[in-house]
CSV table of C-alpha atoms in Angstrom, one decimal:
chain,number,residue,atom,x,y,z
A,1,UNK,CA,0.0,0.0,0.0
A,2,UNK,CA,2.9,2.9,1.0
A,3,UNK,CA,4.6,2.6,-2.5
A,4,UNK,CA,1.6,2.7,-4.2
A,5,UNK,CA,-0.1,5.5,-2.4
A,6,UNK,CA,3.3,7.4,-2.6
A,7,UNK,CA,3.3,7.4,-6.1
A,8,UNK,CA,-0.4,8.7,-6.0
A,9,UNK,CA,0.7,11.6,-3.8
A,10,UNK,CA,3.8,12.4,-6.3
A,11,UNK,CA,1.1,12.3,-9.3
A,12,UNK,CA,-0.9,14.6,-7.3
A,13,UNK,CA,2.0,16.6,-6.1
A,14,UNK,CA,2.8,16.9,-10.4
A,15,UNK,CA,-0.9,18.1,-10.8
A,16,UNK,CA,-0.4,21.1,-9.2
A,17,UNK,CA,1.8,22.2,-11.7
A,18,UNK,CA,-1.5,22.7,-14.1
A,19,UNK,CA,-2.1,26.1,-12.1
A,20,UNK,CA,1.0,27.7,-13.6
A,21,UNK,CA,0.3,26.7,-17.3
A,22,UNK,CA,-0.8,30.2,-18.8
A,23,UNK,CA,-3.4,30.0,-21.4
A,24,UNK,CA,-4.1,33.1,-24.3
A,25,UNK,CA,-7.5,33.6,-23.0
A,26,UNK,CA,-8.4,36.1,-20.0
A,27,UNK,CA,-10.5,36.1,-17.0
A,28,UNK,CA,-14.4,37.6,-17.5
A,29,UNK,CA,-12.6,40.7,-16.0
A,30,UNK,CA,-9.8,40.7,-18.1
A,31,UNK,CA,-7.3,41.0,-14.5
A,32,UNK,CA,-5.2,38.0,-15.7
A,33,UNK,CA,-4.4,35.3,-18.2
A,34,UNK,CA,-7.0,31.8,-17.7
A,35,UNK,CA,-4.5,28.6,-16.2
A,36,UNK,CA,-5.2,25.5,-17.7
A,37,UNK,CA,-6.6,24.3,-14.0
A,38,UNK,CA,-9.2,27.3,-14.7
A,39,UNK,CA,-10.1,25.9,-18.1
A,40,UNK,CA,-10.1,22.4,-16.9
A,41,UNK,CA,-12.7,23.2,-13.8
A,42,UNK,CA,-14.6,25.6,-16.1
A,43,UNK,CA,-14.8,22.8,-19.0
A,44,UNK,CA,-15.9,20.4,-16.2
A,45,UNK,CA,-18.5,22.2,-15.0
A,46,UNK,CA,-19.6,22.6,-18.8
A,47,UNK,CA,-19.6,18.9,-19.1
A,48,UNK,CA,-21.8,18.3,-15.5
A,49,UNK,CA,-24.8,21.1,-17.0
A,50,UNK,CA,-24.6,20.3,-20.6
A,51,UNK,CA,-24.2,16.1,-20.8
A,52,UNK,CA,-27.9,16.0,-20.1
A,53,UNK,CA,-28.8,17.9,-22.5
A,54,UNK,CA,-27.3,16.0,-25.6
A,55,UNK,CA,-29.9,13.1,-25.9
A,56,UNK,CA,-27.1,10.7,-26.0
A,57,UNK,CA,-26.7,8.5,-23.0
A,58,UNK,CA,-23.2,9.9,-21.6
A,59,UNK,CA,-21.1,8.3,-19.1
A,60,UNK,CA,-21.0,11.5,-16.5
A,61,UNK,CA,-18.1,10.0,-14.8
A,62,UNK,CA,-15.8,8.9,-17.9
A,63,UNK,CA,-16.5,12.4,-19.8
A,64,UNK,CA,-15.6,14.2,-16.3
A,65,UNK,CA,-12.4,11.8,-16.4
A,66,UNK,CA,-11.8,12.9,-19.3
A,67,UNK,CA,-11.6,16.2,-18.5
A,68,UNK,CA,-10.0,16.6,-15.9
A,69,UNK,CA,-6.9,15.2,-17.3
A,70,UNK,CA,-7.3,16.3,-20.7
A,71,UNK,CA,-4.7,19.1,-20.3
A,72,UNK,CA,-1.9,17.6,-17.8
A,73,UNK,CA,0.6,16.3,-20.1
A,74,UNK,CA,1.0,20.5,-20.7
A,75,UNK,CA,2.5,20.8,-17.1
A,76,UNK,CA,5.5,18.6,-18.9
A,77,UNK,CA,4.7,19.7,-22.7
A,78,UNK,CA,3.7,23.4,-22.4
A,79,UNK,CA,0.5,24.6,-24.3
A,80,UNK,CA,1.3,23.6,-27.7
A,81,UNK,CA,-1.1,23.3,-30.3
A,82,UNK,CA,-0.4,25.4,-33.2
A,83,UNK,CA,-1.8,25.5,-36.6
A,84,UNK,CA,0.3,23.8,-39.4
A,85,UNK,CA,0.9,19.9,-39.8
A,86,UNK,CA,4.6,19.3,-39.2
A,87,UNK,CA,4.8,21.1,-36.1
A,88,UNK,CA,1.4,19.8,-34.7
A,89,UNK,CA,3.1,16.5,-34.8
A,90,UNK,CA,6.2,17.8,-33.5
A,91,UNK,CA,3.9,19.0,-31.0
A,92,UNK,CA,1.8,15.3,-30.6
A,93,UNK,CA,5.4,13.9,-30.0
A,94,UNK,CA,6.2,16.1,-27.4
A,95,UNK,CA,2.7,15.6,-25.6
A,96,UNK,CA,3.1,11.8,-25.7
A,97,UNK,CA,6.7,11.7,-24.6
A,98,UNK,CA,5.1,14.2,-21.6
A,99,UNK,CA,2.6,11.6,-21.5
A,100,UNK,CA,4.8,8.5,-20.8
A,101,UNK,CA,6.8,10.6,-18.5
A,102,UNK,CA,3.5,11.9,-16.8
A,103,UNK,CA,1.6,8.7,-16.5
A,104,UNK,CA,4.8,6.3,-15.8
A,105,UNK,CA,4.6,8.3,-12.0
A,106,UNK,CA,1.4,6.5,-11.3
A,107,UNK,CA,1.3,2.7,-10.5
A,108,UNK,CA,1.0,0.7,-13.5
A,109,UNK,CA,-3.3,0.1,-13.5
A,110,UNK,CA,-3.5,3.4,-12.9
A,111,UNK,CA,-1.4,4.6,-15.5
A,112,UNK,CA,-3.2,2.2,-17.6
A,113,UNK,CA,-6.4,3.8,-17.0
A,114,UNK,CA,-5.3,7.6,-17.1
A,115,UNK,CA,-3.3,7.4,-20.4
A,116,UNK,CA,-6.1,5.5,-21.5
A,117,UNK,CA,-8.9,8.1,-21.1
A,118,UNK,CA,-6.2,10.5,-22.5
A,119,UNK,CA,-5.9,8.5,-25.8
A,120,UNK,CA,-9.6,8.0,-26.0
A,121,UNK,CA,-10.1,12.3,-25.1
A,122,UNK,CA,-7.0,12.7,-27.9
A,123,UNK,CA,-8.6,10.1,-30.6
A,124,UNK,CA,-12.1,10.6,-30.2
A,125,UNK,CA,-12.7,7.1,-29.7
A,126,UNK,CA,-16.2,7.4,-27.8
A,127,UNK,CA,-19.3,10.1,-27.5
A,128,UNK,CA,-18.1,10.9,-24.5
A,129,UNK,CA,-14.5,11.7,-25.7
A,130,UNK,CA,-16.2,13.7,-28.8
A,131,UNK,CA,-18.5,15.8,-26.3
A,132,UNK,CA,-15.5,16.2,-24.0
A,133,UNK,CA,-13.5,17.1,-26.9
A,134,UNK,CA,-16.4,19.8,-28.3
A,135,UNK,CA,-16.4,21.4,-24.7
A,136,UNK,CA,-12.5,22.1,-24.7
A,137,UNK,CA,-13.6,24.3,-27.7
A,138,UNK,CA,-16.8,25.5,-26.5
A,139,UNK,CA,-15.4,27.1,-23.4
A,140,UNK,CA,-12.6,28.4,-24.8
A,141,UNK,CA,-14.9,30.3,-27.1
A,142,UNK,CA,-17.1,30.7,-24.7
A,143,UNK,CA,-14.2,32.7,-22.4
A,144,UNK,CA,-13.2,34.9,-25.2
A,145,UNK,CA,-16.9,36.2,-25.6
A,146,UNK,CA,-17.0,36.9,-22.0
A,147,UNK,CA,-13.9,38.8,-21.5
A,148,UNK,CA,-15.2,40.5,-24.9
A,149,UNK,CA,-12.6,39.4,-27.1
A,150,UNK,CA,-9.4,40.9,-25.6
A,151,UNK,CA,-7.3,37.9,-26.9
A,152,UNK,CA,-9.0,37.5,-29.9
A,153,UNK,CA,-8.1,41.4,-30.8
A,154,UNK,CA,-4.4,40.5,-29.5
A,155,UNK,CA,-3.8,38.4,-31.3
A,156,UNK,CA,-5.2,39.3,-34.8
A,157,UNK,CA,-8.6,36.4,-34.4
A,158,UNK,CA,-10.9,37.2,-36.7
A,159,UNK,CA,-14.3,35.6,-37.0
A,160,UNK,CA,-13.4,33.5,-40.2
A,161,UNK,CA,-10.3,32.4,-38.2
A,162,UNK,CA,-12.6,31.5,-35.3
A,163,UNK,CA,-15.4,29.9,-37.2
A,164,UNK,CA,-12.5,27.1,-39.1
A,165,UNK,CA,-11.1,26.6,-35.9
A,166,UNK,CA,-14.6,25.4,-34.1
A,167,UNK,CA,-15.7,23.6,-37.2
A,168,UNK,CA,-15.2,19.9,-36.4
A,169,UNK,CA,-16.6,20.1,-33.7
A,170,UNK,CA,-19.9,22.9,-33.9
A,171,UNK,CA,-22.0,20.5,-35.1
A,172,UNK,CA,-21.1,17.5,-33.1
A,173,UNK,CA,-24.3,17.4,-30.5
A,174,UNK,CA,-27.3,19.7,-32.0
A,175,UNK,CA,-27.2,21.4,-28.0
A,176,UNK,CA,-23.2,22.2,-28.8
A,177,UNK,CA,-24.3,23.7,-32.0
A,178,UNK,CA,-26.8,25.7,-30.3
A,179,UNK,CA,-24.6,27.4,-28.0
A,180,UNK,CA,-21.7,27.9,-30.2
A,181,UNK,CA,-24.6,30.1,-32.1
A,182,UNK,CA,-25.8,32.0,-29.4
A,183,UNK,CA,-22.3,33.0,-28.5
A,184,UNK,CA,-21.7,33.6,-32.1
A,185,UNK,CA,-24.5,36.1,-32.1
A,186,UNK,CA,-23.2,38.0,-29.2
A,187,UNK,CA,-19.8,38.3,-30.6
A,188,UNK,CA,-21.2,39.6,-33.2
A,189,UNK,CA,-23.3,42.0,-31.9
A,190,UNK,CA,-20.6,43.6,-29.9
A,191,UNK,CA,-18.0,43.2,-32.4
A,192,UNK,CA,-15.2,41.2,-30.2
A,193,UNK,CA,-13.3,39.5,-33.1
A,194,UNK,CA,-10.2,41.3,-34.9
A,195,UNK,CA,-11.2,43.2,-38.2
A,196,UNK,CA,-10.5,40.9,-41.0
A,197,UNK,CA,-7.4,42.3,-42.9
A,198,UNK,CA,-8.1,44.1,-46.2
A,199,UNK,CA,-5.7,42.3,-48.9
A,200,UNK,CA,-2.7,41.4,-46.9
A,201,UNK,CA,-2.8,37.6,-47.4
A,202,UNK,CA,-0.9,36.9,-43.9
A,203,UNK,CA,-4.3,37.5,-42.1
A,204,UNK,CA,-5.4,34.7,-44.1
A,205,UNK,CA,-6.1,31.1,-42.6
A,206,UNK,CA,-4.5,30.6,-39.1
A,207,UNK,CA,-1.3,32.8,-37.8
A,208,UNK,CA,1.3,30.6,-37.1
A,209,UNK,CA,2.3,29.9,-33.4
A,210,UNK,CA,-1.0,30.2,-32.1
A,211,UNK,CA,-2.8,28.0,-29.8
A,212,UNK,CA,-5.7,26.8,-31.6
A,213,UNK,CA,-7.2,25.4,-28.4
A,214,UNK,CA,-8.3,29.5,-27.5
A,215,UNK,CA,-9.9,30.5,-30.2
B,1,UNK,CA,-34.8,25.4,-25.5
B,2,UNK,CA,-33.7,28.8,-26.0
B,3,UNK,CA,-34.4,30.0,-23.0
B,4,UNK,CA,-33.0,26.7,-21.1
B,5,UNK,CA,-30.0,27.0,-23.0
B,6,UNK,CA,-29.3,30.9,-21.9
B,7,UNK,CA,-30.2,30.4,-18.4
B,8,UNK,CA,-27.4,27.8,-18.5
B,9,UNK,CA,-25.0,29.9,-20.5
B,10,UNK,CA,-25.9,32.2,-17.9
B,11,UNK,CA,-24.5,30.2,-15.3
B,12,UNK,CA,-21.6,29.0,-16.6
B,13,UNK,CA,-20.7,32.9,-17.0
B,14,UNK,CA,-21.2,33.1,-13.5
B,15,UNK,CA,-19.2,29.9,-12.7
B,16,UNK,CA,-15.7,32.0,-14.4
B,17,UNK,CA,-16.1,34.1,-11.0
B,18,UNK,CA,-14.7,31.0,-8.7
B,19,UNK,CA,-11.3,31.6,-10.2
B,20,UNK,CA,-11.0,34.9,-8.9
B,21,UNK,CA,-11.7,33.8,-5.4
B,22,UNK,CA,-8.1,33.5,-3.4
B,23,UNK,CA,-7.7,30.9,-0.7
B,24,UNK,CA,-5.6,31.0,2.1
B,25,UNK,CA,-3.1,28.6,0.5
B,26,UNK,CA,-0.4,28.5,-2.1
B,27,UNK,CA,0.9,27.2,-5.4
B,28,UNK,CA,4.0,24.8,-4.5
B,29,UNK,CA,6.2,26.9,-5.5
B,30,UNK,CA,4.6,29.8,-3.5
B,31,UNK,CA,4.2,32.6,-6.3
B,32,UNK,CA,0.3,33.4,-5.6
B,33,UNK,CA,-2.5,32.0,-3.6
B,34,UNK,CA,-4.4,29.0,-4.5
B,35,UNK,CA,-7.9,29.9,-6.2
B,36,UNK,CA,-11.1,28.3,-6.0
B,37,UNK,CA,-10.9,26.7,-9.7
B,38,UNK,CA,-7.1,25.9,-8.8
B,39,UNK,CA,-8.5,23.8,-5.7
B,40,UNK,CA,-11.3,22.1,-7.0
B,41,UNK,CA,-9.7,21.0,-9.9
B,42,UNK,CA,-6.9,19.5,-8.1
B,43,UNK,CA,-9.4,18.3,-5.6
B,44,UNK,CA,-11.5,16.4,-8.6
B,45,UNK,CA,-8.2,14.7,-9.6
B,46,UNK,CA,-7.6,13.4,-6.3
B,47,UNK,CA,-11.0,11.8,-6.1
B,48,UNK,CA,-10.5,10.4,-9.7
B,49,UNK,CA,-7.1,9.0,-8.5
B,50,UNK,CA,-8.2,7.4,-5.0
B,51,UNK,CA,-12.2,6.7,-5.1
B,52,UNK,CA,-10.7,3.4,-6.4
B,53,UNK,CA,-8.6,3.0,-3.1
B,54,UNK,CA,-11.4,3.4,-1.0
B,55,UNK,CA,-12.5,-0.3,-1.4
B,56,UNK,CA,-15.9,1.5,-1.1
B,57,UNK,CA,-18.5,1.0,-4.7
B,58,UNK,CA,-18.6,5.0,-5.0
B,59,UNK,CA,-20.2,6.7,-7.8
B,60,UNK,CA,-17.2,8.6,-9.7
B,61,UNK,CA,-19.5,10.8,-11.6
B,62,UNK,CA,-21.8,11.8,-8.4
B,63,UNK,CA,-18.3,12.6,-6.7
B,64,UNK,CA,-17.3,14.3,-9.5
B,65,UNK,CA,-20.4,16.4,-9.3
B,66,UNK,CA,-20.4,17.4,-5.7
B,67,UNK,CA,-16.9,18.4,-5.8
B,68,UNK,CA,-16.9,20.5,-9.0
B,69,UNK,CA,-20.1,22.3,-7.4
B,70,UNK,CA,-18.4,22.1,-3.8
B,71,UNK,CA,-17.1,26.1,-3.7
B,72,UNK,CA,-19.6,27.6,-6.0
B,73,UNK,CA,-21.9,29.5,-3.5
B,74,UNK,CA,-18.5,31.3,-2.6
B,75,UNK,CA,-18.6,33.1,-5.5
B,76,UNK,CA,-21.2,35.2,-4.0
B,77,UNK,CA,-20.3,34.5,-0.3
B,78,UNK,CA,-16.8,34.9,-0.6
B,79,UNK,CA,-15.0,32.1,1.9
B,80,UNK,CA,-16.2,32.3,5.3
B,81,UNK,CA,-15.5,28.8,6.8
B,82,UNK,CA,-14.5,30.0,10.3
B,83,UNK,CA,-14.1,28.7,13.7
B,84,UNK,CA,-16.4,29.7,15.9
B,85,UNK,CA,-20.0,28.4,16.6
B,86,UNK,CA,-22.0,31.6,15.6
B,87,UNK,CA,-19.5,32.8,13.5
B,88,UNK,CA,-20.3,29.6,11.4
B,89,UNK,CA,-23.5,29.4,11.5
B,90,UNK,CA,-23.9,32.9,10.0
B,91,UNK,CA,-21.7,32.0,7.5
B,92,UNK,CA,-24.1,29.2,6.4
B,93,UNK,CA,-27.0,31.7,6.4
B,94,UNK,CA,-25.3,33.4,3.5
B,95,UNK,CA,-24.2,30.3,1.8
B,96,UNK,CA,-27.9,29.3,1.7
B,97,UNK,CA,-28.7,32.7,0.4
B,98,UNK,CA,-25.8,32.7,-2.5
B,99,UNK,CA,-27.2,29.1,-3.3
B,100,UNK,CA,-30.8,30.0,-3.7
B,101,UNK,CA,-29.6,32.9,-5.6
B,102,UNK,CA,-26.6,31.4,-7.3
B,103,UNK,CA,-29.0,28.2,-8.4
B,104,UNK,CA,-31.6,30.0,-9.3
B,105,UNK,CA,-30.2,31.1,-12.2
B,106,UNK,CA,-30.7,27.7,-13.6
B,107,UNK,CA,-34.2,26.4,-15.1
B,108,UNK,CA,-36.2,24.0,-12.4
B,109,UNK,CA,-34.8,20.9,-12.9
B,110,UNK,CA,-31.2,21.3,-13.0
B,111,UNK,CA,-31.7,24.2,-9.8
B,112,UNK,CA,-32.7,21.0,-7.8
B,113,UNK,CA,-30.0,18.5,-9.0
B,114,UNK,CA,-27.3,21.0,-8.5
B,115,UNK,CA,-29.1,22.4,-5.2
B,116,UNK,CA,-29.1,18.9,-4.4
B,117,UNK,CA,-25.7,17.5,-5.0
B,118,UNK,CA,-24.7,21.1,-3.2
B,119,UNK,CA,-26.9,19.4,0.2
B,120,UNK,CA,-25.6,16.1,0.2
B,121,UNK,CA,-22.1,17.5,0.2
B,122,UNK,CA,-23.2,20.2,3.3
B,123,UNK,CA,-24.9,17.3,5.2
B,124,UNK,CA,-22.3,14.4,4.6
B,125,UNK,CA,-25.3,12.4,3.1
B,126,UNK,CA,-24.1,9.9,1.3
B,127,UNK,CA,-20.8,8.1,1.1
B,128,UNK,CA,-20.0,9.8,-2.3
B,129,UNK,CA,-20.2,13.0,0.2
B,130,UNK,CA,-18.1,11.8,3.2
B,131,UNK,CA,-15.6,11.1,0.5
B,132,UNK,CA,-15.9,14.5,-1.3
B,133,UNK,CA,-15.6,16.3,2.4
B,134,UNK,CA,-12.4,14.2,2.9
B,135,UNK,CA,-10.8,15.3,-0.2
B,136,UNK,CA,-11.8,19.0,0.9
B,137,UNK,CA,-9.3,18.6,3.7
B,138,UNK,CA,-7.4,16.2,2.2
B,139,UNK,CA,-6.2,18.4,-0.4
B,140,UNK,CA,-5.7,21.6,1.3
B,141,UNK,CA,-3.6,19.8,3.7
B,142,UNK,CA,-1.7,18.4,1.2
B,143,UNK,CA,-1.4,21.9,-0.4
B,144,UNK,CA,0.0,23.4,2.2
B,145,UNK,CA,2.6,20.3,2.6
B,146,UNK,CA,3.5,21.1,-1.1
B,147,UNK,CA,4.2,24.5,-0.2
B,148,UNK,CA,6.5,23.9,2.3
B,149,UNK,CA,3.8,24.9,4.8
B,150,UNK,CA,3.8,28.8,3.7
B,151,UNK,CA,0.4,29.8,5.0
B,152,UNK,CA,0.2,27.6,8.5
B,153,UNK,CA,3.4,29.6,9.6
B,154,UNK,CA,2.0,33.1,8.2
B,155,UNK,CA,-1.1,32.7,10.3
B,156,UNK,CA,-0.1,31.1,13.4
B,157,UNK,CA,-1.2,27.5,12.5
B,158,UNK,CA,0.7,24.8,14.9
B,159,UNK,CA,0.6,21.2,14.0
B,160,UNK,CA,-2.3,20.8,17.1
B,161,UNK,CA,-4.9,23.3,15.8
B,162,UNK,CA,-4.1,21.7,12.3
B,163,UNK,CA,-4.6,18.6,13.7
B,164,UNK,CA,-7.6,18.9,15.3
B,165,UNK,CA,-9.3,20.4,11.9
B,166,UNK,CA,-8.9,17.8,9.9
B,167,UNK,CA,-9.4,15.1,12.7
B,168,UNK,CA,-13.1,14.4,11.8
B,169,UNK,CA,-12.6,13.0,8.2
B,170,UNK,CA,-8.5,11.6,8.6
B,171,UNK,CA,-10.5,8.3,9.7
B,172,UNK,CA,-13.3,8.8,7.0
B,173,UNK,CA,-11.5,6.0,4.5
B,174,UNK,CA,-8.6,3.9,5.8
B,175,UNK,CA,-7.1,5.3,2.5
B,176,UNK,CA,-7.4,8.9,3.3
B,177,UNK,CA,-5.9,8.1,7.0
B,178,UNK,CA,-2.9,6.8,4.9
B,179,UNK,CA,-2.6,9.7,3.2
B,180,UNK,CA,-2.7,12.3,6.2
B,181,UNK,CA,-0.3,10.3,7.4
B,182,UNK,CA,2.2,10.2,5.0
B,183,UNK,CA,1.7,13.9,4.6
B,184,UNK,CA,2.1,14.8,8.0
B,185,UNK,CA,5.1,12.6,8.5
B,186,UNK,CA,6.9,15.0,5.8
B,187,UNK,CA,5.3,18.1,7.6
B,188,UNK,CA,6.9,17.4,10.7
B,189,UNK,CA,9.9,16.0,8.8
B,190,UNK,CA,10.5,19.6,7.2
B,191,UNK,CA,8.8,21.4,10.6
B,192,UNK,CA,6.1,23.1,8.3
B,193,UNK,CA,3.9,24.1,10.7
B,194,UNK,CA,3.7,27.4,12.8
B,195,UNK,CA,5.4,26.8,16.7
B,196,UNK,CA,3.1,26.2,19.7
B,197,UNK,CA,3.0,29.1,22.0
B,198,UNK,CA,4.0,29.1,25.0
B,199,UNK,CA,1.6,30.4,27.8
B,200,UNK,CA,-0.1,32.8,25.6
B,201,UNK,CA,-3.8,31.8,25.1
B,202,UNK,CA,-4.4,33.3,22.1
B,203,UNK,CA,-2.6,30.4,20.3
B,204,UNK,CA,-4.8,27.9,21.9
B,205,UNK,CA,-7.5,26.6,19.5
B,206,UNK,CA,-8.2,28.3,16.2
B,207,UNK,CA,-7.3,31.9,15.7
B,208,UNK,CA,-10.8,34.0,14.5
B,209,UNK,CA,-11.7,34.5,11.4
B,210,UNK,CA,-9.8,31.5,10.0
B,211,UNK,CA,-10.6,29.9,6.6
B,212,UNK,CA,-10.6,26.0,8.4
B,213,UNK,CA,-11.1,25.1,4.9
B,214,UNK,CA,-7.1,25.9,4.2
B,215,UNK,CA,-6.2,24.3,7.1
């Protein structure tokens, strides 16, 4: 029992590292950058009020698994999803070296277990991994309409850029879809997103170096 | 489903406010306080990580629940767990009022599940709630282990009063005693915690106006 609930403690020691990853999104108030523990409890707490409201039988407790690790191999990796192919696999190699390094802490059923939800979460395997998945998107858009855009302007996000990056997974459950337009028409009515650029083609398509995962 | 679906957009709007409530404790390597989002993350992933070492049949997902909804009211309330008997229970007479107001944003049905799960938590229900109020200990003490005891010695907390805090869940779950235990063992190891006084009654017990909640 001691060696094993040691290396529980030391995983759980590791976690609190997820308070100091910075994110590009800001607090409602704008007074400081989101952490990835902010986005992970906020995503949560999407998943607990929104699950029921699918019409899909989802397992509460794996999506909310899910979740909740989702983001850790960042506390190793940094937050590193960026927009073209070859270094969004340079990135996915980083993340599952993290991973290995991350998971190996725990004993070996429970690293079985959490790298497992954090395959199915990074494959899409289930509906619960897919509505998991959606809601890392939906409440990061959801944060930039609420601190009214202040990253989005920043960083040059305009609503075309916005709209390809939520695509895949708008119009995965019709109640994700639903939200993702009400937001929409917020945003729209108070005009958060960057002005689209008028002929300079670098404004076109995703600036490089950005983390998809807040836009 | 319109209006269902702003009154919960509503809320989750609402719910960015826990992350700009500061606790008592810090991040391990001391830069800021701990917020509410940054505890009950961490506090999820420690129920995630030993709700299968209880030997107990606990529902993960009802855990889950209670514990992301645990802090919630002190978004309005602020966090006013202190020591003494009146103090306390006027403390709970505005919790009852931020949840009435704070749940009330939601429609009907969900106001009663998440007014609910809020209830079983307060009253130690169920076994999923025992557990849950555990890990609310459990993790601040941990926290403060992390952080090389930071906040005990700032406000005058000796290894007694600390003690005696956490004493009615550390037997909760024979795993949770394990863990206090190995937690303390390093505490007194490192001498984390604030000296006894000697002969001055003021040190006796717990100081006023103390968040036990960090202890």
């Amino acid at each position: 029992m001691t060696e094993r609930l040691d290396r529980i403690i030391e995983f759980l020691e590791v976690g609190d590292g997820l308070k100091a990853v910075e994110r590009a999104g800001y607090l409602s108030d704008g007074s400081r950058h989101e952490t990835d523990s902010d986005h992970t409890w906020h995503m949560a707490l999407f998943a607990l009020l929104l699950a029921g409201e699918t019409g899909v039988d989802l397992d509460l407790g794996r999506v909310l698994s899910m979740v909740l690790i989702h983001d850790m191999v960042e506390i190793f990796a940094g937050d590193v999803v960026v927009y073209d192919v070859a270094a969004r696999e340079a990135a996915k190699e980083r993340e599952r070296e993290a991973a290995e390094r991350l998971y190996g802490i725990l004993p070996g059923d429970l690293r079985d277990h959490l790298q497992g939800l954090w395959e199915e979460f990074e494959e899409r395997k289930t509906q619960e991994a897919q509505f998991a998945r959606a809601l890392d998107r939906l409440q990061a858009f959801a944060q930039n309409v609420i601190a009214g855009g202040k990253s989005w302007r920043e960083r040059g996000i305009t609503r075309e850029v916005s709209a390809e990056v939520n695509r895949e997974v708008r119009d995965s459950f019709p109640v994700l879809t639903a939200a993702f337009e009400t937001l929409q028409q917020r945003a729209d009515r108070q005009q958060l997103w960057a002005a689209p650029a008028t002929g300079t083609p670098k404004q076109q398509g995703l600036p490089p170096d950005r983390d998809q995962s807040t836009l």
